[in-house]
Amino acid sequence: MRRVNSTTITGFILLGFSDIPSLQHLFFLVFLVTYIVTLAGNLLIIVLTLADPALHTPMYFFLRNLSFLEMCYTSVNVPKMLRNLLSGDKAISFIGCAMQTYFSFFLGGSECFLLASMAYDRYVAICKPLHYPVVMNRKVSTGLAAGSWLSGLLMSFGHTSMVFILPFCRSHEINHFFCDIPPLLKLACGDTSRNETAVFMVAMSFVTFPFMLILMSYVFIISTILRMPSGEGRRKSFSTCSSHLVVVTLFYGSACIMYLKPNSSYSPDTDKFLSLSYTIITPMLNPIIYSLRNKEVKGAFWRMVRRRSSVLQPEP
Ligand SMILES: *[C@@H]1O[C@H](CO)[C@@H](O)[C@H](O)[C@H]1NC(C)=O
């Protein structure tokens, strides 16, 4: 399995969690269940927001877009990771690794801006309710979503190409469970200072900047909620906002630590567990937090179940 110092690059080895062999099967089981829950939860949101006319609003358009993105995002890394946990062969081809890096940065970067667009949508809806239909019209919401996807796509293309033109002549063993840029840079033998600057700039513009915008939106949202006259409405909006803030902080916080920390404090083991939070945990939590706790979505769900059961059992 060890191919250290080979001169031709045929591929890499994803070491994953192979330093804790006793937990491989447990990890496999946990990640498999998480993956299935993620796909099912997000698919349910896509179906509900498409089928129910009450959910044809900008907020649910963004939510559907986020669910679609999360399904793609987890599918870039998790199936390969599950395979590696079960088999001894942990190899990934050079092209496969480049594709994995490209799609995780593309989808991850798009998610950063999509979450910010969703926070902006809530800010306008709660703080400027009278302007909401005009400010968040169809054109603006599709534009914000399309802009998020496009910026992720372009950023990832530049960023990934910069890494894969580097010579990899040291070890080919990536101490991570997917092809991510910081562990890849550890293996490159050329000058990686430009890549490190790029990682810093991308992290600032795709993680820190949208995170600041989101925090600002929520400061305005929360101060508006606190001025609401009804105690019931206040408590409900407050619980919704705080659960949004928890997932958002988990996602951006872990990405910030991962990509913004100084290179000298690189520790593969902490990094592996840190990246689990944005590759596995937030994609699973997002559908739960954003909608399954939400009355409108629950209503749409029961309406759909009733419609289906009346189709299956026609009146005699
Ligand atoms: C997400 O948004 C983009 C851009 O507006 C749109 O083209 C795409 O169809 C949307 N995807 C889903 C699943 O709603």
Coordinates of C-alpha atoms and ligand atoms in Angstrom, one line a residue, residues 61 64-65 68 142 145-146 149, ligand 1:
F61 CA -36.9 28.7 -3.0
R64 CA -34.9 24.1 -1.8
N65 CA -31.7 25.3 -3.5
F68 CA -30.2 20.4 -3.5
T142 CA -33.0 33.7 -8.5
A145 CA -29.0 32.0 -5.9
A146 CA -27.4 32.0 -9.3
W149 CA -23.5 29.0 -7.6
Ligands
LIG1 C1 -31.2 26.9 -7.6 O1 -31.0 28.2 -8.1 C2 -30.5 28.3 -9.5 C3 -30.2 29.7 -9.8 O2 -31.3 30.6 -9.6 C4 -31.6 27.6 -10.4 O3 -31.1 27.7 -11.7 C5 -31.8 26.2 -9.9 O4 -32.8 25.6 -10.7 C6 -32.2 26.1 -8.5 N1 -32.2 24.7 -8.0 C7 -33.3 24.2 -7.3 C8 -33.2 22.8 -7.0 O5 -34.2 24.9 -7.0

